[in-house]
Amino acid sequence: MRGGTVWTPDGRRDVDVCVSAGTVVAVEAGAGPGAVEVDARGLLVLPGGIDAHVHSRDPGFPEKEDFASLTAAAAAGGITTVVDMPNTVPAVENAAVLAEKAELASSRAIVDFALWGLLAGGSTPADVEGLLDAGAVGLKAYLGYAIRRSNRQVVYLPGAADPDLEPPPDYGTVARAAPDLARRGAPLAAHCEDPGVLRAFDRPLHRYADLLAARPALAEAVAIAALGVISQRTGLEVQVVHLSSALGLAAARDASRAGARIVLETCPQYLWLTDEDAERLGPPAKMYPAIRTPADRAALREALGARGIHRVATDHAPHADAEKLGRSLDEALPGSPGVETLYPSCLELARRLGDVSAAARWVAEGPARTLGLHPRKGVIQPGADADLVLVDPTAETVVSAGAMHSRQRHGALEGQRFGVAIRAVYARGELVARDGEPVARPGRGRLVRPAR
Ligand SMILES: [Zn+2]
């Protein structure tokens, strides 16, 4: 790969990248020659993106997404590793389910993938150990979400008592599992919205203001504070996923200062949009946690620029169009696709903050380090997988549903303009997308395990 500006651990350098058998073997001027020469003049060469938070829906909901459509969208957008959440069906609650899911994903994925395991209300120490042994990057706790006994599906905030539901995980579940996770050096990712606060503020959603009132930032802050105390007492690393509010950010900072181990993840929708946009967009912008106020957006942007947030991921959560677009705000399911626009949106935000290549820290190096995938992933240096993204910093990308590859095409960033374009994407040295179109075959992706 010749003539590009390469994002390396030593900063941006005008060097060549030599790749052999899917691995970077040299990063220096005049490296090579290689069997295939790629002209990267005028382009940025960045490490392939890692989306630390996607919902493949596979297995479980093929009408929403599967690993083939998910990873086609990922490849098109410069994401060469997706990290899938465990609320597929059956839920990834033990080693056997994880192994089956890895095999299924391997048969369909275009790019590499890693897997989260589930910490459920009924998880045993053997379940936790087994998931980590089987290669989970960590465990995910959905506070207040139960599991349906009959089909092992994670059920969102159940209301009335239902004998078919197992009790959801709570702070006690986390406290009980924390010492084992800490001993293994494995993180707990948590959906941080306190179920008690959500129940207290629940209401019908006539307009977007109702959704903000029903899912207040307080719910996020309360959950982060409680998990922070558990972290202080046990050494557990808590990864706050999809951080959405200034109040949650403040709670995380307080917890860190008090000795908690907190990793922060936010998403493009919270960095780009506000409640005004969400009101205009309607159901495509319905997600949990909610898209909030301009002050929340400003706080998240500032923290990201100051390296106070460790990674940006999408919470890519597609539904069938009929479950979103044809429904009222109240009836539409929460969640939207985003994996394809992660890198471009972050590049644009980074450009505005003064250094376009800072996006590589947010979506490649940051997730790789916080998930135990570094230095195999997330970096361009000898020995790393040759996951490379060629970016034209002078072109433009306009987000358009018609050009997307997820099964649900209409996302919250529809119509946004980014002053960059992803030209080519290589995954372990193989071209997987060119000018926004996937060109690789399903079934080449592999499970990536954390090194810890
Ligand atoms: Zn999620």
mmCIF file of N, CA, C and O and ligand atoms in Angstrom, residues 53-55 85 87 140 142 191 241-242 288 315-317, ligand 1:
data_model
loop_
_atom_site.group_PDB
_atom_site.id
_atom_site.type_symbol
_atom_site.label_atom_id
_atom_site.label_comp_id
_atom_site.label_asym_id
_atom_site.label_seq_id
_atom_site.Cartn_x
_atom_site.Cartn_y
_atom_site.Cartn_z
ATOM 1 N N HIS A 53 -20.301 -2.666 19.768
ATOM 2 C CA HIS A 53 -21.679 -2.827 20.268
ATOM 3 C C HIS A 53 -22.660 -2.928 19.106
ATOM 4 O O HIS A 53 -23.185 -1.930 18.623
ATOM 5 N N VAL A 54 -22.875 -4.163 18.637
ATOM 6 C CA VAL A 54 -23.882 -4.371 17.593
ATOM 7 C C VAL A 54 -24.844 -5.474 18.033
ATOM 8 O O VAL A 54 -24.534 -6.302 18.888
ATOM 9 N N HIS A 55 -26.015 -5.442 17.427
ATOM 10 C CA HIS A 55 -27.016 -6.488 17.628
ATOM 11 C C HIS A 55 -27.270 -7.149 16.273
ATOM 12 O O HIS A 55 -27.997 -6.606 15.445
ATOM 13 N N MET A 85 -23.667 -8.360 20.642
ATOM 14 C CA MET A 85 -24.288 -8.456 21.958
ATOM 15 C C MET A 85 -24.991 -9.814 22.113
ATOM 16 O O MET A 85 -25.363 -10.445 21.123
ATOM 17 N N ASN A 87 -27.943 -10.804 23.269
ATOM 18 C CA ASN A 87 -29.405 -10.987 23.351
ATOM 19 C C ASN A 87 -29.994 -11.521 22.054
ATOM 20 O O ASN A 87 -31.065 -11.116 21.621
ATOM 21 N N LYS A 140 -22.260 -9.045 29.472
ATOM 22 C CA LYS A 140 -23.160 -7.895 29.376
ATOM 23 C C LYS A 140 -24.316 -8.115 30.335
ATOM 24 O O LYS A 140 -24.911 -9.190 30.359
ATOM 25 N N TYR A 142 -28.019 -6.662 31.275
ATOM 26 C CA TYR A 142 -29.167 -5.793 30.999
ATOM 27 C C TYR A 142 -29.959 -5.703 32.296
ATOM 28 O O TYR A 142 -30.764 -6.590 32.598
ATOM 29 N N HIS A 191 -25.926 -2.130 30.437
ATOM 30 C CA HIS A 191 -26.944 -1.189 29.970
ATOM 31 C C HIS A 191 -27.357 -0.395 31.204
ATOM 32 O O HIS A 191 -28.024 -0.917 32.089
ATOM 33 N N VAL A 241 -21.927 1.193 28.477
ATOM 34 C CA VAL A 241 -22.160 1.252 27.033
ATOM 35 C C VAL A 241 -23.161 2.357 26.718
ATOM 36 O O VAL A 241 -23.890 2.832 27.588
ATOM 37 N N HIS A 242 -23.162 2.791 25.505
ATOM 38 C CA HIS A 242 -24.035 3.852 24.991
ATOM 39 C C HIS A 242 -24.349 4.967 25.998
ATOM 40 O O HIS A 242 -25.497 5.293 26.254
ATOM 41 N N TYR A 288 -33.108 3.457 23.190
ATOM 42 C CA TYR A 288 -32.853 3.509 24.631
ATOM 43 C C TYR A 288 -31.388 3.259 24.873
ATOM 44 O O TYR A 288 -30.892 2.236 24.423
ATOM 45 N N ASP A 315 -24.357 0.648 18.977
ATOM 46 C CA ASP A 315 -25.615 0.052 19.426
ATOM 47 C C ASP A 315 -26.520 -0.183 18.204
ATOM 48 O O ASP A 315 -27.730 0.042 18.256
ATOM 49 N N HIS A 316 -25.889 -0.638 17.115
ATOM 50 C CA HIS A 316 -26.607 -1.011 15.885
ATOM 51 C C HIS A 316 -27.714 -1.998 16.261
ATOM 52 O O HIS A 316 -27.436 -3.119 16.690
ATOM 53 N N ALA A 317 -28.965 -1.583 16.123
ATOM 54 C CA ALA A 317 -30.095 -2.399 16.606
ATOM 55 C C ALA A 317 -31.239 -2.328 15.606
ATOM 56 O O ALA A 317 -32.248 -1.659 15.825
HETATM 57 ZN ZN ZN B 1 -27.390 -2.443 22.674
#
